[in-house]
Amino acid sequence: MTARTYRLLLAATAIAGAALAVGLVVGGAATTVEIAGLPDAGTVTRWGLPVARLGADLSAVTTVGMLLMAAVLLPSTKGPLSPEARGYARLASWAALSWTGTTALTMLFTLSDLLAVPATGLSGTVIVSFVTTIPQGTMLPLVLILSGCVAGYARGVVSVHGTAGLLAVTLLTLLPPVLTGHSASSPNHSMAITGLGLHLVALALWTGGLAAVTVHALRGRADLALAAGRFSRPGRSGSFSSSFSRRAGSPRTRPCSSACT
C-alpha cells in the first residue's frame, strides 16, 4: 500500500474520531453530573466505551471490505488467489485483529459502565460472571473468538473458496450483538431480529466494499474498472436490501380500533 493511501486512511480514521469526540461533547456524554449516592465509572470508561465501539465497527467493516475485494471483486483463477487478492486478505487479517482487540476493550468498558466501577477496579470473578450469565456479556466473547479466528486464517488463506468462507464467517460475526439489542425484545421478535440482521449484513457489504474499491483506486491498480463494475451491481441491490431490512425491523404502529376509544 502506498504512503498516500496510508495517509488517507489515517485521515479518515482521525475524522471519524473527531466526529465522535464532537458528538460526545455536544451531546453531553463526555461530562457527568455528580449525584450524591450514585457511583460513576469514571472518565476513562466514559470516553473509552464509545471509542472502543467505533474502533470495533470500523475494523469489522474494513474486514468485510478487504475479504470482499479478495474473494469477489478482484480477478482470480478458479482455485488460488491472485497475488493482489492475497494482499487484501492480509489486510483483512490486520483489520480482524484490530476488531478482536477493540471488542475486548468494548467488553471491559461495557461491564465498567454497567457496574459504574472504573475498568481498573474490575476483578476476574466479576468479568467471568459477566461473560457467562448476562446475554450481552455472552455475545461479546463470541465476537472476539470469531474475529480472532478470521484474523488467524486470513493471514494464510490462498484460495478463492477459503476467502469466501472467511467472508461468510465475518458476516456471521456481525450478528451476535443483534440478539441482545432492543430488537430482541420487540413484540415481533423474529421479524425484528431478521430485519436488523439483514440490515447489518447489507450495510457492511456496501460500506466495506466501497471502502475497498476506494483503497484500490488510490493504489492506482489496472483492474480498478473490473472491481468497480463487479461492486456496482451487488452494491445497488445491497443499498435496496439495507433500506428494505431497515423498514422490516422498524416498529409498526397499528390503527387503533374502536375498543381503544
XYZ file of N, CA and C in Angstrom:
783
model
N 0.845 -1.180 0.000
C 0.000 0.000 0.000
C 0.883 1.233 0.000
N 0.504 2.256 -0.783
C 1.328 3.432 -0.916
C 1.224 4.319 0.321
N 2.232 5.216 0.449
C 2.218 6.135 1.583
C 1.007 7.054 1.527
N 0.591 7.405 0.304
C -0.585 8.267 0.157
C -1.834 7.574 0.688
N -1.971 6.285 0.394
C -3.132 5.534 0.878
C -3.134 5.466 2.392
N -1.959 5.213 2.985
C -1.868 5.175 4.438
C -2.286 6.516 5.040
N -1.818 7.598 4.431
C -2.151 8.920 4.961
C -3.648 9.182 4.884
N -4.274 8.778 3.774
C -5.706 8.992 3.629
C -6.515 8.132 4.602
N -6.058 6.891 4.821
C -6.744 6.026 5.782
C -6.628 6.581 7.200
N -5.439 7.069 7.534
C -5.253 7.687 8.849
C -6.099 8.942 8.982
N -6.194 9.709 7.882
C -7.017 10.916 7.912
C -8.486 10.560 8.104
N -8.957 9.512 7.419
C -10.351 9.090 7.569
C -10.632 8.638 9.001
N -9.674 7.901 9.586
C -9.839 7.465 10.977
C -9.860 8.650 11.930
N -8.983 9.620 11.666
C -8.939 10.812 12.513
C -10.235 11.605 12.417
N -10.800 11.699 11.213
C -12.062 12.420 11.032
C -13.183 11.720 11.792
N -13.222 10.382 11.706
C -14.242 9.632 12.440
C -14.089 9.841 13.942
N -12.840 9.818 14.429
C -12.601 10.044 15.844
C -12.981 11.445 16.274
N -12.672 12.432 15.425
C -13.031 13.812 15.750
C -14.541 13.997 15.773
N -15.243 13.361 14.815
C -16.704 13.446 14.798
C -17.296 12.826 16.057
N -16.713 11.705 16.491
C -17.189 11.073 17.722
C -16.961 11.986 18.918
N -15.773 12.598 18.988
C -15.462 13.477 20.106
C -16.409 14.670 20.149
N -16.680 15.256 18.981
C -17.613 16.389 18.931
C -19.003 15.952 19.384
N -19.428 14.775 18.914
C -20.740 14.280 19.310
C -20.841 14.048 20.815
N -19.772 13.510 21.407
C -19.789 13.258 22.846
C -19.826 14.561 23.641
N -19.065 15.547 23.174
C -19.011 16.819 23.894
C -20.325 17.571 23.739
N -20.801 17.690 22.493
C -22.036 18.436 22.246
C -23.232 17.737 22.888
N -23.250 16.414 22.813
C -24.370 15.661 23.386
C -24.339 15.556 24.895
N -23.234 15.936 25.506
C -23.135 15.909 26.956
C -22.642 14.607 27.540
N -22.329 13.612 26.683
C -21.878 12.320 27.198
C -20.446 12.361 27.700
N -19.694 13.387 27.313
C -18.294 13.471 27.730
C -18.141 13.963 29.159
N -19.191 14.541 29.692
C -19.157 15.037 31.067
C -20.250 14.339 31.862
N -20.170 14.456 33.144
C -21.167 13.836 34.007
C -21.560 14.789 35.119
N -22.797 14.656 35.526
C -23.286 15.438 36.662
C -23.270 14.538 37.883
N -22.460 14.901 38.853
C -22.348 14.075 40.049
C -23.613 14.190 40.899
N -24.169 13.030 41.228
C -25.365 12.962 42.072
C -25.000 12.170 43.320
N -25.308 12.733 44.448
C -24.955 12.092 45.711
C -25.566 10.697 45.794
N -24.722 9.722 46.123
C -25.180 8.356 46.292
C -25.110 7.503 45.052
N -24.883 8.125 43.877
C -24.792 7.371 42.629
C -23.329 7.295 42.177
N -22.793 6.082 41.993
C -21.390 5.942 41.588
C -21.207 6.292 40.109
N -19.960 6.490 39.732
C -19.631 6.828 38.343
C -18.443 5.983 37.913
N -18.484 5.487 36.671
C -17.407 4.630 36.177
C -16.130 5.401 35.900
N -16.222 6.700 35.752
C -15.018 7.498 35.549
C -14.831 7.960 34.112
N -13.884 8.869 33.940
C -13.634 9.476 32.634
C -13.121 8.465 31.623
N -12.270 7.533 32.043
C -11.694 6.561 31.109
C -12.797 5.727 30.463
N -13.734 5.252 31.256
C -14.846 4.466 30.710
C -15.776 5.330 29.889
N -16.018 6.555 30.344
C -16.935 7.445 29.632
C -16.459 7.711 28.213
N -15.145 7.850 28.026
C -14.582 8.046 26.695
C -14.203 6.721 26.030
N -13.740 5.788 26.833
C -13.227 4.548 26.264
C -14.276 3.685 25.605
N -15.488 3.640 26.166
C -16.536 2.778 25.607
C -16.951 3.212 24.195
N -17.292 4.475 23.957
C -17.641 4.848 22.577
C -16.476 4.752 21.608
N -15.260 5.040 22.076
C -14.094 4.927 21.189
C -13.860 3.466 20.809
N -13.984 2.563 21.787
C -13.803 1.142 21.507
C -14.883 0.633 20.559
N -16.117 1.067 20.738
C -17.195 0.652 19.842
C -16.959 1.165 18.427
N -16.510 2.411 18.315
C -16.206 2.956 16.991
C -15.088 2.159 16.329
N -14.043 1.849 17.092
C -12.942 1.067 16.547
C -13.392 -0.315 16.102
N -14.260 -0.945 16.883
C -14.751 -2.273 16.514
C -15.600 -2.212 15.240
N -16.449 -1.186 15.137
C -17.297 -1.060 13.941
C -16.452 -0.804 12.694
N -15.490 0.102 12.793
C -14.637 0.402 11.641
C -13.807 -0.817 11.247
N -13.296 -1.533 12.232
C -12.489 -2.722 11.945
C -13.334 -3.818 11.293
N -14.570 -3.988 11.777
C -15.452 -5.009 11.207
C -15.771 -4.701 9.752
N -16.121 -3.449 9.464
C -16.448 -3.059 8.090
C -15.234 -3.200 7.190
N -14.063 -2.837 7.700
C -12.839 -2.973 6.911
C -12.538 -4.433 6.614
N -12.735 -5.305 7.589
C -12.518 -6.741 7.376
C -13.429 -7.268 6.280
N -14.702 -6.898 6.349
C -15.655 -7.327 5.323
C -15.234 -6.821 3.953
N -14.849 -5.559 3.861
C -14.484 -4.977 2.580
C -13.250 -5.608 1.962
N -12.228 -5.848 2.788
C -10.999 -6.442 2.250
C -11.224 -7.878 1.780
N -12.008 -8.642 2.530
C -12.302 -10.015 2.114
C -13.195 -10.042 0.879
N -14.128 -9.094 0.796
C -14.973 -8.997 -0.395
C -14.123 -8.686 -1.626
N -13.171 -7.785 -1.466
C -12.281 -7.458 -2.573
C -11.459 -8.672 -2.994
N -10.929 -9.408 -2.025
C -10.070 -10.556 -2.341
C -10.855 -11.703 -2.959
N -12.075 -11.960 -2.463
C -12.816 -13.142 -2.891
C -13.704 -12.914 -4.101
N -14.195 -11.683 -4.286
C -15.226 -11.450 -5.297
C -14.833 -10.398 -6.329
N -14.321 -9.273 -5.879
C -14.162 -8.139 -6.779
C -12.932 -8.219 -7.665
N -11.865 -8.838 -7.181
C -10.639 -8.921 -7.983
C -10.663 -10.168 -8.861
N -10.059 -10.096 -10.048
C -9.982 -11.289 -10.901
C -9.014 -12.303 -10.327
N -9.463 -13.539 -10.233
C -8.623 -14.640 -9.764
C -9.000 -15.886 -10.560
N -8.079 -16.818 -10.631
C -8.396 -18.087 -11.261
C -9.342 -18.870 -10.355
N -9.819 -20.001 -10.832
C -10.834 -20.751 -10.099
C -10.335 -21.226 -8.733
N -9.065 -21.542 -8.611
C -8.562 -22.083 -7.363
C -7.844 -21.065 -6.495
N -6.571 -20.756 -6.820
C -5.785 -19.888 -5.936
C -6.104 -18.407 -6.108
N -5.829 -17.648 -5.055
C -5.958 -16.200 -5.115
C -4.810 -15.609 -5.921
N -5.077 -14.490 -6.555
C -4.007 -13.759 -7.232
C -3.135 -13.081 -6.171
N -1.915 -12.703 -6.527
C -1.064 -12.002 -5.547
C -1.737 -10.749 -4.988
N -2.457 -10.015 -5.843
C -3.156 -8.815 -5.379
C -4.231 -9.178 -4.358
N -4.982 -10.235 -4.632
C -6.041 -10.659 -3.716
C -5.461 -11.146 -2.391
N -4.316 -11.822 -2.433
C -3.685 -12.261 -1.181
C -3.277 -11.068 -0.327
N -2.867 -9.987 -0.992
C -2.534 -8.780 -0.239
C -3.736 -8.220 0.504
N -4.895 -8.238 -0.141
C -6.107 -7.755 0.531
C -6.532 -8.712 1.638
N -6.304 -9.996 1.474
C -6.609 -10.947 2.541
C -5.740 -10.679 3.767
N -4.480 -10.318 3.538
C -3.608 -9.983 4.672
C -4.071 -8.695 5.346
N -4.531 -7.718 4.544
C -5.091 -6.504 5.151
C -6.315 -6.839 5.993
N -7.132 -7.779 5.509
C -8.294 -8.225 6.283
C -7.860 -8.859 7.596
N -6.734 -9.563 7.568
C -6.226 -10.179 8.791
C -5.885 -9.122 9.840
N -5.215 -8.054 9.405
C -4.885 -6.977 10.341
C -6.146 -6.286 10.853
N -7.112 -6.068 9.967
C -8.362 -5.428 10.390
C -9.108 -6.307 11.389
N -9.126 -7.621 11.148
C -9.795 -8.536 12.078
C -9.079 -8.574 13.426
N -7.754 -8.459 13.406
C -7.005 -8.405 14.665
C -7.371 -7.152 15.449
N -7.519 -6.034 14.742
C -7.964 -4.800 15.393
C -9.374 -4.970 15.936
N -10.219 -5.663 15.182
C -11.593 -5.947 15.621
C -11.585 -6.744 16.918
N -10.700 -7.723 17.008
C -10.603 -8.536 18.213
C -10.204 -7.693 19.416
N -9.185 -6.851 19.226
C -8.716 -6.025 20.335
C -9.746 -5.011 20.799
N -10.397 -4.339 19.853
C -11.397 -3.342 20.236
C -12.644 -3.985 20.835
N -12.949 -5.219 20.425
C -14.075 -5.931 21.042
C -13.762 -6.270 22.491
N -12.530 -6.663 22.752
C -12.125 -6.937 24.136
C -12.246 -5.678 24.991
N -11.833 -4.537 24.440
C -11.966 -3.276 25.183
C -13.433 -2.906 25.370
N -14.252 -3.141 24.332
C -15.683 -2.864 24.444
C -16.305 -3.687 25.557
N -15.930 -4.953 25.641
C -16.453 -5.825 26.683
C -16.066 -5.303 28.067
N -14.821 -4.889 28.213
C -14.335 -4.398 29.503
C -15.039 -3.099 29.900
N -15.125 -2.159 28.959
C -15.733 -0.870 29.269
C -17.252 -0.987 29.440
N -17.877 -1.928 28.729
C -19.319 -2.138 28.907
C -19.624 -2.605 30.325
N -18.839 -3.547 30.825
C -19.027 -4.018 32.196
C -18.758 -2.897 33.195
N -17.707 -2.127 32.930
C -17.398 -0.998 33.802
C -18.545 -0.006 33.843
N -19.156 0.248 32.689
C -20.268 1.190 32.616
C -21.511 0.640 33.313
N -21.784 -0.662 33.148
C -22.957 -1.269 33.777
C -22.866 -1.240 35.301
N -21.671 -1.503 35.816
C -21.484 -1.569 37.269
C -21.110 -0.222 37.878
N -20.849 0.779 36.994
C -20.402 2.091 37.465
C -19.147 1.959 38.323
N -18.221 1.144 37.825
C -16.946 0.913 38.505
C -15.833 1.175 37.494
N -14.762 1.862 37.854
C -13.654 2.049 36.905
C -13.145 0.716 36.374
N -12.707 0.717 35.133
C -12.274 -0.524 34.500
C -11.141 -1.193 35.268
N -10.293 -0.386 35.887
C -9.172 -0.951 36.646
C -9.628 -1.621 37.931
N -10.881 -1.374 38.334
C -11.372 -1.964 39.575
C -12.161 -3.246 39.376
N -12.246 -3.739 38.138
C -12.986 -4.970 37.865
C -12.128 -6.186 38.190
N -12.719 -7.123 38.892
C -11.995 -8.346 39.243
C -12.245 -9.425 38.201
N -11.400 -10.431 38.190
C -11.567 -11.535 37.263
C -12.870 -12.277 37.481
N -13.287 -12.408 38.724
C -14.542 -13.102 39.030
C -15.734 -12.369 38.442
N -15.722 -11.055 38.543
C -16.818 -10.248 38.005
C -16.864 -10.361 36.482
N -15.706 -10.338 35.841
C -15.658 -10.440 34.375
C -16.170 -11.801 33.924
N -15.748 -12.863 34.616
C -16.209 -14.211 34.264
C -17.718 -14.327 34.440
N -18.242 -13.757 35.508
C -19.683 -13.786 35.731
C -20.416 -13.026 34.626
N -19.852 -11.930 34.187
C -20.470 -11.122 33.133
C -20.568 -11.893 31.823
N -19.495 -12.582 31.449
C -19.466 -13.261 30.151
C -20.169 -14.625 30.180
N -20.562 -15.075 31.353
C -21.225 -16.381 31.432
C -22.693 -16.301 31.822
N -23.144 -15.183 32.354
C -24.520 -15.114 32.856
C -25.377 -14.039 32.197
N -24.758 -12.979 31.679
C -25.513 -11.873 31.087
C -25.465 -11.989 29.569
N -26.612 -11.943 28.885
C -26.628 -12.139 27.429
C -25.674 -11.227 26.667
N -25.646 -9.956 27.019
C -24.743 -9.032 26.327
C -23.289 -9.430 26.530
N -22.958 -9.867 27.731
C -21.600 -10.305 28.006
C -21.256 -11.607 27.317
N -22.247 -12.467 27.098
C -22.004 -13.743 26.429
C -21.728 -13.553 24.943
N -22.385 -12.599 24.314
C -22.241 -12.394 22.876
C -20.908 -11.746 22.509
N -20.409 -10.850 23.334
C -19.158 -10.169 23.012
C -17.967 -11.126 22.946
N -17.813 -12.086 23.866
C -16.730 -13.059 23.707
C -16.868 -13.896 22.448
N -18.096 -14.165 22.016
C -18.293 -14.902 20.776
C -17.757 -14.109 19.588
N -18.036 -12.804 19.571
C -17.481 -11.943 18.519
C -15.957 -11.926 18.602
N -15.436 -11.854 19.804
C -13.987 -11.823 19.996
C -13.329 -13.088 19.448
N -13.908 -14.242 19.762
C -13.331 -15.518 19.311
C -13.402 -15.646 17.793
N -14.555 -15.340 17.210
C -14.723 -15.491 15.766
C -13.833 -14.518 15.001
N -13.760 -13.273 15.461
C -12.899 -12.308 14.771
C -11.431 -12.696 14.895
N -11.054 -13.276 16.032
C -9.686 -13.760 16.186
C -9.379 -14.906 15.234
N -10.356 -15.784 15.037
C -10.169 -16.879 14.072
C -10.015 -16.338 12.648
N -10.827 -15.337 12.297
C -10.710 -14.729 10.971
C -9.336 -14.095 10.803
N -8.853 -13.430 11.846
C -7.536 -12.796 11.773
C -6.440 -13.832 11.531
N -6.544 -14.982 12.191
C -5.516 -16.010 12.029
C -5.568 -16.687 10.674
N -6.767 -17.053 10.229
C -6.883 -17.792 8.970
C -6.680 -16.892 7.750
N -7.080 -15.626 7.843
C -6.947 -14.733 6.693
C -5.485 -14.485 6.339
N -4.598 -14.600 7.312
C -3.182 -14.353 7.045
C -2.586 -15.404 6.120
N -3.118 -16.626 6.158
C -2.525 -17.682 5.354
C -3.434 -18.239 4.280
N -4.624 -17.658 4.066
C -5.544 -18.189 3.068
C -4.971 -17.985 1.668
N -5.151 -18.982 0.794
C -4.568 -18.910 -0.549
C -5.590 -19.220 -1.646
N -6.814 -19.604 -1.284
C -7.797 -19.982 -2.295
C -8.991 -19.050 -2.270
N -9.673 -18.979 -3.409
C -10.862 -18.146 -3.513
C -11.965 -18.682 -2.606
N -12.150 -19.994 -2.600
C -13.205 -20.589 -1.771
C -12.920 -20.374 -0.284
N -11.657 -20.482 0.109
C -11.310 -20.247 1.502
C -11.586 -18.814 1.918
N -11.273 -17.869 1.032
C -11.523 -16.459 1.325
C -13.018 -16.181 1.391
N -13.791 -16.791 0.487
C -15.245 -16.626 0.528
C -15.815 -17.194 1.828
N -15.257 -18.309 2.291
C -15.692 -18.870 3.567
C -15.396 -17.939 4.725
N -14.224 -17.301 4.701
C -13.882 -16.337 5.753
C -14.812 -15.133 5.707
N -15.190 -14.715 4.505
C -16.137 -13.608 4.383
C -17.474 -13.987 5.007
N -17.929 -15.213 4.769
C -19.190 -15.677 5.359
C -19.104 -15.691 6.880
N -17.977 -16.176 7.421
C -17.794 -16.201 8.879
C -17.782 -14.784 9.435
N -17.134 -13.863 8.710
C -17.079 -12.470 9.147
C -18.472 -11.864 9.214
N -19.291 -12.132 8.211
C -20.658 -11.606 8.220
C -21.471 -12.209 9.364
N -21.254 -13.484 9.659
C -21.939 -14.114 10.792
C -21.488 -13.497 12.120
N -20.231 -13.071 12.176
C -19.696 -12.481 13.403
C -20.357 -11.152 13.719
N -20.930 -10.507 12.723
C -21.637 -9.254 12.961
C -22.954 -9.456 13.704
N -23.489 -10.675 13.676
C -24.858 -10.901 14.111
C -25.074 -11.107 15.611
N -24.134 -11.697 16.385
C -24.439 -11.933 17.803
C -24.940 -10.727 18.575
N -24.378 -9.503 18.407
C -24.921 -8.369 19.168
C -26.382 -8.066 18.859
N -26.858 -8.475 17.661
C -28.268 -8.253 17.319
C -29.180 -8.977 18.299
N -28.731 -10.124 18.801
C -29.557 -10.951 19.677
C -29.774 -10.331 21.050
N -28.982 -9.299 21.380
C -29.128 -8.666 22.696
C -29.566 -7.218 22.578
N -29.846 -6.745 21.364
C -30.273 -5.368 21.167
C -31.743 -5.183 21.467
N -32.229 -3.948 21.206
C -33.632 -3.662 21.506
C -34.580 -4.462 20.618
N -34.120 -4.873 19.422
C -34.991 -5.655 18.548
C -35.302 -7.025 19.147
N -34.411 -7.514 20.015
C -34.631 -8.829 20.615
C -35.842 -8.837 21.538
N -36.222 -7.645 22.050
C -37.388 -7.564 22.932
C -38.614 -7.024 22.220
N -38.528 -6.907 20.901
C -39.645 -6.397 20.125
C -40.800 -7.393 20.164
N -42.057 -6.901 20.077
C -43.199 -7.824 20.021
C -43.093 -8.781 18.837
N -42.650 -8.281 17.681
C -42.413 -9.123 16.515
C -40.944 -9.548 16.528
N -40.619 -10.399 17.486
C -39.219 -10.735 17.749
C -38.496 -11.247 16.505
N -39.048 -12.252 15.857
C -38.366 -12.870 14.720
C -38.178 -11.890 13.577
N -39.214 -11.122 13.276
C -39.126 -10.157 12.181
C -38.109 -9.069 12.499
N -38.100 -8.597 13.744
C -37.172 -7.539 14.120
C -35.725 -8.020 14.049
N -35.467 -9.231 14.558
C -34.116 -9.780 14.526
C -33.654 -10.010 13.091
N -34.519 -10.606 12.279
C -34.171 -10.870 10.883
C -33.928 -9.573 10.122
N -34.796 -8.595 10.331
C -34.646 -7.323 9.638
C -33.363 -6.615 10.000
N -33.039 -6.569 11.291
C -31.815 -5.891 11.723
C -30.574 -6.650 11.260
N -30.653 -7.994 11.296
C -29.519 -8.785 10.817
C -29.245 -8.559 9.340
N -30.301 -8.574 8.521
C -30.143 -8.311 7.091
C -29.618 -6.901 6.854
N -30.088 -5.971 7.648
C -29.638 -4.586 7.512
C -28.135 -4.476 7.788
N -27.670 -5.117 8.856
C -26.251 -5.065 9.200
C -25.382 -5.693 8.117
N -25.806 -6.865 7.622
C -25.024 -7.556 6.604
C -24.953 -6.732 5.318
N -26.118 -6.230 4.876
C -26.148 -5.438 3.644
C -25.326 -4.163 3.788
N -25.437 -3.499 4.938
C -24.702 -2.257 5.152
C -23.200 -2.499 5.226
N -22.805 -3.600 5.880
C -21.377 -3.923 5.973
C -20.789 -4.240 4.604
N -21.534 -4.993 3.793
C -21.054 -5.308 2.449
C -20.939 -4.055 1.597
N -21.908 -3.171 1.710
C -21.894 -1.969 0.869
C -20.786 -1.005 1.289
N -20.737 -0.669 2.587
C -19.732 0.282 3.047
C -18.322 -0.305 2.982
N -18.188 -1.582 3.355
C -16.874 -2.221 3.277
C -16.388 -2.344 1.849
N -17.287 -2.737 0.940
C -16.909 -2.832 -0.460
C -16.530 -1.488 -1.040
N -17.284 -0.452 -0.687
C -16.977 0.888 -1.170
C -15.611 1.348 -0.669
N -15.318 1.052 0.608
C -14.007 1.419 1.148
C -12.891 0.662 0.440
N -13.109 -0.627 0.157
C -12.084 -1.425 -0.512
C -11.836 -0.933 -1.935
N -12.907 -0.614 -2.656
C -12.749 -0.096 -4.018
C -12.034 1.255 -3.991
N -12.331 2.075 -2.989
C -11.652 3.368 -2.864
C -10.158 3.181 -2.626
N -9.813 2.253 -1.735
C -8.396 1.962 -1.490
C -7.730 1.456 -2.766
N -8.435 0.602 -3.484
C -7.886 0.069 -4.728
C -7.655 1.187 -5.743
N -8.560 2.146 -5.789
C -8.402 3.281 -6.701
C -7.216 4.141 -6.300
N -7.034 4.340 -5.006
C -5.914 5.150 -4.543
C -4.573 4.479 -4.833
N -4.587 3.168 -4.927
C -3.361 2.444 -5.243
C -3.061 2.460 -6.743
N -4.022 2.892 -7.545
C -3.805 3.033 -8.977
C -3.639 1.722 -9.716
N -4.404 0.702 -9.338
C -4.271 -0.602 -9.973
C -5.016 -0.641 -11.306
N -4.501 -1.478 -12.227
C -5.043 -1.526 -13.591
C -6.429 -2.156 -13.648
N -6.767 -3.050 -12.703
C -8.050 -3.745 -12.748
C -9.131 -3.032 -11.930
N -8.979 -1.708 -11.758
C -9.958 -0.944 -10.992
C -11.335 -0.996 -11.650
N -11.382 -0.859 -12.982
C -12.673 -0.842 -13.672
C -13.435 -2.146 -13.450
N -12.720 -3.270 -13.465
C -13.373 -4.554 -13.243
C -13.911 -4.658 -11.820
N -13.082 -4.267 -10.843
C -13.509 -4.337 -9.444
C -14.700 -3.417 -9.190
N -14.646 -2.202 -9.735
C -15.749 -1.265 -9.541
C -17.019 -1.769 -10.218
N -16.866 -2.377 -11.390
C -18.028 -2.916 -12.082
C -18.665 -4.065 -11.332
N -17.831 -4.942 -10.779
C -18.371 -6.065 -10.006
C -19.044 -5.576 -8.732
N -18.516 -4.505 -8.144
C -19.109 -3.991 -6.910
C -20.404 -3.246 -7.172
N -20.498 -2.560 -8.306
C -21.655 -1.701 -8.556
C -22.944 -2.498 -8.673
N -22.872 -3.711 -9.227
C -24.092 -4.497 -9.407
C -24.678 -4.947 -8.065
N -23.901 -5.665 -7.231
C -24.473 -6.006 -5.912
C -24.594 -4.802 -5.002
N -23.808 -3.739 -5.296
C -23.892 -2.543 -4.463
C -25.266 -1.910 -4.513
N -25.861 -1.878 -5.713
C -27.206 -1.314 -5.837
C -28.221 -2.167 -5.081
N -28.116 -3.496 -5.245
C -29.054 -4.373 -4.537
C -28.809 -4.340 -3.039
N -27.539 -4.149 -2.624
C -27.242 -4.048 -1.191
C -27.858 -2.810 -0.578
N -27.843 -1.689 -1.349
C -28.471 -0.469 -0.854
C -29.971 -0.667 -0.698
N -30.591 -1.353 -1.662
C -32.028 -1.639 -1.572
C -32.319 -2.561 -0.396
N -31.489 -3.604 -0.227
C -31.702 -4.555 0.868
C -31.584 -3.865 2.218
N -30.615 -2.937 2.313
C -30.440 -2.211 3.562
C -31.679 -1.390 3.893
N -32.234 -0.708 2.872
C -33.438 0.089 3.083
C -34.627 -0.791 3.441
N -34.765 -1.926 2.717
C -35.901 -2.821 2.965
C -35.826 -3.438 4.353
N -34.631 -3.911 4.736
C -34.488 -4.568 6.034
C -34.666 -3.581 7.176
N -34.280 -2.325 6.953
C -34.489 -1.320 7.986
C -35.980 -1.107 8.224
N -36.745 -1.109 7.135
C -38.189 -0.977 7.273
C -38.788 -2.203 7.972
N -38.245 -3.386 7.630
C -38.782 -4.619 8.220
C -38.521 -4.679 9.710
N -37.387 -4.108 10.146
C -37.043 -4.178 11.555
C -37.562 -3.028 12.381
N -38.135 -2.007 11.725
C -38.621 -0.852 12.474
C -39.982 -1.152 13.077
N -40.294 -0.533 14.202
C -41.588 -0.791 14.839
C -42.726 -0.266 13.993
N -43.827 -0.982 13.999
C -45.012 -0.587 13.258
C -46.064 -0.063 14.225
N -46.788 0.947 13.792
C -47.917 1.420 14.573
C -49.194 0.937 13.924
N -50.086 0.389 14.705
C -51.315 -0.158 14.191
C -52.464 0.826 14.438
N -53.367 0.917 13.494
C -54.518 1.812 13.711
C -55.328 1.355 14.908
N -55.726 2.296 15.678
C -56.480 1.998 16.891
C -57.895 1.591 16.535
N -58.358 0.493 17.098
C -59.719 0.043 16.844
C -60.691 0.776 17.742
N -61.943 0.477 17.559
C -62.967 1.154 18.367
C -62.857 0.815 19.839
N -62.196 -0.342 20.120
C -62.031 -0.740 21.524
C -61.071 0.164 22.263
N -60.252 0.924 21.487
C -59.262 1.788 22.126
C -59.900 3.075 22.642
N -61.046 3.383 22.121
C -61.657 4.677 22.462
C -62.590 4.533 23.652
